[in-house]
């Protein structure tokens, strides 16, 4: 049985470079596809139950997209990237930009 879920699509110019960056966030490659050698890559990456699609196809998504990730330990994520953690009423958060300018707001909800 397939679990229902939402999987955001992020536009990337070089999927291999993007994958290495997302691996620093704890994501792993699930699968990748290209129709022929030299064609754009489309891949799925995952971190536990979180999934993202990364696409080199120009029409799939707009650059500068914002995705919110809820994680158990925002401090560990911020430390990996040398980013500051800020207090919001709903969570402790940090904001990152991937190599293509996509924004990721990463937060740990307050109890």
C-alpha atoms as a PDB file:
ATOM      1  CA  UNK A   1       0.000   0.000   0.000  1.00  0.00           C
ATOM      2  CA  UNK A   2       1.358   3.417  -0.965  1.00  0.00           C
ATOM      3  CA  UNK A   3       1.480   6.074   1.746  1.00  0.00           C
ATOM      4  CA  UNK A   4      -0.014   9.409   0.715  1.00  0.00           C
ATOM      5  CA  UNK A   5       2.416  12.293   1.004  1.00  0.00           C
ATOM      6  CA  UNK A   6       3.508  15.596  -0.481  1.00  0.00           C
ATOM      7  CA  UNK A   7       6.935  15.711  -2.125  1.00  0.00           C
ATOM      8  CA  UNK A   8       8.209  19.200  -3.046  1.00  0.00           C
ATOM      9  CA  UNK A   9      10.145  19.549  -6.305  1.00  0.00           C
ATOM     10  CA  UNK A  10      13.221  21.792  -6.239  1.00  0.00           C
ATOM     11  CA  UNK A  11      14.946  23.046  -9.388  1.00  0.00           C
ATOM     12  CA  UNK A  12      18.693  22.400  -9.454  1.00  0.00           C
ATOM     13  CA  UNK A  13      21.248  23.075 -12.152  1.00  0.00           C
ATOM     14  CA  UNK A  14      23.578  20.201 -11.244  1.00  0.00           C
ATOM     15  CA  UNK A  15      21.926  17.297  -9.432  1.00  0.00           C
ATOM     16  CA  UNK A  16      25.254  15.767  -8.323  1.00  0.00           C
ATOM     17  CA  UNK A  17      26.343  19.035  -6.660  1.00  0.00           C
ATOM     18  CA  UNK A  18      22.907  19.460  -5.076  1.00  0.00           C
ATOM     19  CA  UNK A  19      22.939  15.865  -3.796  1.00  0.00           C
ATOM     20  CA  UNK A  20      26.281  16.397  -2.027  1.00  0.00           C
ATOM     21  CA  UNK A  21      24.887  19.538  -0.341  1.00  0.00           C
ATOM     22  CA  UNK A  22      21.680  17.787   0.757  1.00  0.00           C
ATOM     23  CA  UNK A  23      23.696  14.848   2.100  1.00  0.00           C
ATOM     24  CA  UNK A  24      25.132  17.309   4.637  1.00  0.00           C
ATOM     25  CA  UNK A  25      21.514  17.743   5.824  1.00  0.00           C
ATOM     26  CA  UNK A  26      21.199  13.990   6.296  1.00  0.00           C
ATOM     27  CA  UNK A  27      19.465  13.195   2.988  1.00  0.00           C
ATOM     28  CA  UNK A  28      20.363  10.129   0.931  1.00  0.00           C
ATOM     29  CA  UNK A  29      19.726   9.336  -2.712  1.00  0.00           C
ATOM     30  CA  UNK A  30      16.646   7.129  -3.131  1.00  0.00           C
ATOM     31  CA  UNK A  31      16.705   6.919  -6.944  1.00  0.00           C
ATOM     32  CA  UNK A  32      17.512   8.969 -10.038  1.00  0.00           C
ATOM     33  CA  UNK A  33      16.339   8.981 -13.640  1.00  0.00           C
ATOM     34  CA  UNK A  34      17.338  10.492 -16.964  1.00  0.00           C
ATOM     35  CA  UNK A  35      15.754   9.612 -20.284  1.00  0.00           C
ATOM     36  CA  UNK A  36      19.114   9.330 -22.080  1.00  0.00           C
ATOM     37  CA  UNK A  37      22.756  10.099 -21.332  1.00  0.00           C
ATOM     38  CA  UNK A  38      23.256  13.858 -21.345  1.00  0.00           C
ATOM     39  CA  UNK A  39      19.596  14.589 -20.577  1.00  0.00           C
ATOM     40  CA  UNK A  40      18.511  16.341 -17.353  1.00  0.00           C
ATOM     41  CA  UNK A  41      18.493  14.328 -14.122  1.00  0.00           C
ATOM     42  CA  UNK A  42      15.483  13.890 -11.844  1.00  0.00           C
ATOM     43  CA  UNK A  43      16.089  12.330  -8.429  1.00  0.00           C
ATOM     44  CA  UNK A  44      14.411  11.585  -5.141  1.00  0.00           C
ATOM     45  CA  UNK A  45      16.278  12.124  -1.887  1.00  0.00           C
ATOM     46  CA  UNK A  46      15.108  11.141   1.569  1.00  0.00           C
ATOM     47  CA  UNK A  47      15.817  11.793   5.231  1.00  0.00           C
ATOM     48  CA  UNK A  48      13.707   9.458   7.358  1.00  0.00           C
ATOM     49  CA  UNK A  49      10.098  10.175   6.343  1.00  0.00           C
ATOM     50  CA  UNK A  50      11.028  13.432   4.510  1.00  0.00           C
ATOM     51  CA  UNK A  51      11.274  13.288   0.722  1.00  0.00           C
ATOM     52  CA  UNK A  52      12.350  15.878  -1.871  1.00  0.00           C
ATOM     53  CA  UNK A  53      12.568  15.670  -5.643  1.00  0.00           C
ATOM     54  CA  UNK A  54      15.545  17.447  -7.235  1.00  0.00           C
ATOM     55  CA  UNK A  55      15.096  18.237 -10.919  1.00  0.00           C
ATOM     56  CA  UNK A  56      17.402  19.598 -13.595  1.00  0.00           C
ATOM     57  CA  UNK A  57      14.365  20.002 -15.893  1.00  0.00           C
ATOM     58  CA  UNK A  58      13.840  23.748 -16.418  1.00  0.00           C
ATOM     59  CA  UNK A  59      10.040  23.668 -16.318  1.00  0.00           C
ATOM     60  CA  UNK A  60       9.602  21.598 -13.155  1.00  0.00           C
ATOM     61  CA  UNK A  61      10.015  24.265 -10.476  1.00  0.00           C
ATOM     62  CA  UNK A  62      10.982  27.864  -9.947  1.00  0.00           C
ATOM     63  CA  UNK A  63      14.332  28.856  -8.473  1.00  0.00           C
ATOM     64  CA  UNK A  64      14.283  30.475  -5.002  1.00  0.00           C
ATOM     65  CA  UNK A  65      11.623  28.112  -3.649  1.00  0.00           C
ATOM     66  CA  UNK A  66      11.076  27.920   0.132  1.00  0.00           C
ATOM     67  CA  UNK A  67      10.651  24.530   1.839  1.00  0.00           C
ATOM     68  CA  UNK A  68      10.113  24.139   5.588  1.00  0.00           C
ATOM     69  CA  UNK A  69      11.704  21.087   7.230  1.00  0.00           C
ATOM     70  CA  UNK A  70      10.775  20.010  10.759  1.00  0.00           C
ATOM     71  CA  UNK A  71      13.674  18.166  12.372  1.00  0.00           C
ATOM     72  CA  UNK A  72      14.468  16.829  15.827  1.00  0.00           C
ATOM     73  CA  UNK A  73      17.705  18.824  16.254  1.00  0.00           C
ATOM     74  CA  UNK A  74      17.962  22.162  14.468  1.00  0.00           C
ATOM     75  CA  UNK A  75      21.142  22.931  16.417  1.00  0.00           C
ATOM     76  CA  UNK A  76      22.971  20.025  14.742  1.00  0.00           C
ATOM     77  CA  UNK A  77      21.831  21.200  11.299  1.00  0.00           C
ATOM     78  CA  UNK A  78      22.870  24.793  12.016  1.00  0.00           C
ATOM     79  CA  UNK A  79      26.270  23.645  13.312  1.00  0.00           C
ATOM     80  CA  UNK A  80      26.911  21.628  10.121  1.00  0.00           C
ATOM     81  CA  UNK A  81      26.385  24.763   8.031  1.00  0.00           C
ATOM     82  CA  UNK A  82      27.775  27.372  10.454  1.00  0.00           C
ATOM     83  CA  UNK A  83      24.360  29.041  10.631  1.00  0.00           C
ATOM     84  CA  UNK A  84      22.668  30.826  13.518  1.00  0.00           C
ATOM     85  CA  UNK A  85      19.522  29.509  15.183  1.00  0.00           C
ATOM     86  CA  UNK A  86      16.751  31.998  15.901  1.00  0.00           C
ATOM     87  CA  UNK A  87      13.836  31.796  18.305  1.00  0.00           C
ATOM     88  CA  UNK A  88      10.334  32.023  16.828  1.00  0.00           C
ATOM     89  CA  UNK A  89       7.123  31.625  18.849  1.00  0.00           C
ATOM     90  CA  UNK A  90       6.510  28.183  17.249  1.00  0.00           C
ATOM     91  CA  UNK A  91      10.051  26.786  16.846  1.00  0.00           C
ATOM     92  CA  UNK A  92      13.802  27.277  16.956  1.00  0.00           C
ATOM     93  CA  UNK A  93      14.811  27.815  13.303  1.00  0.00           C
ATOM     94  CA  UNK A  94      17.628  28.398  10.892  1.00  0.00           C
ATOM     95  CA  UNK A  95      17.441  29.265   7.191  1.00  0.00           C
ATOM     96  CA  UNK A  96      19.774  27.795   4.587  1.00  0.00           C
ATOM     97  CA  UNK A  97      20.205  28.204   0.822  1.00  0.00           C
ATOM     98  CA  UNK A  98      21.213  25.306  -1.360  1.00  0.00           C
ATOM     99  CA  UNK A  99      23.744  25.801  -4.198  1.00  0.00           C
ATOM    100  CA  UNK A 100      20.880  26.840  -6.530  1.00  0.00           C
ATOM    101  CA  UNK A 101      19.385  29.432  -4.174  1.00  0.00           C
ATOM    102  CA  UNK A 102      16.458  27.330  -2.954  1.00  0.00           C
ATOM    103  CA  UNK A 103      15.652  28.301   0.625  1.00  0.00           C
ATOM    104  CA  UNK A 104      15.226  25.745   3.387  1.00  0.00           C
ATOM    105  CA  UNK A 105      13.847  26.910   6.691  1.00  0.00           C
ATOM    106  CA  UNK A 106      14.722  24.218   9.206  1.00  0.00           C
ATOM    107  CA  UNK A 107      13.052  24.150  12.593  1.00  0.00           C
ATOM    108  CA  UNK A 108      12.555  22.193  15.770  1.00  0.00           C
ATOM    109  CA  UNK A 109       9.080  22.854  17.179  1.00  0.00           C
ATOM    110  CA  UNK A 110       8.773  24.117  20.726  1.00  0.00           C
ATOM    111  CA  UNK A 111       7.130  21.718  23.144  1.00  0.00           C
END
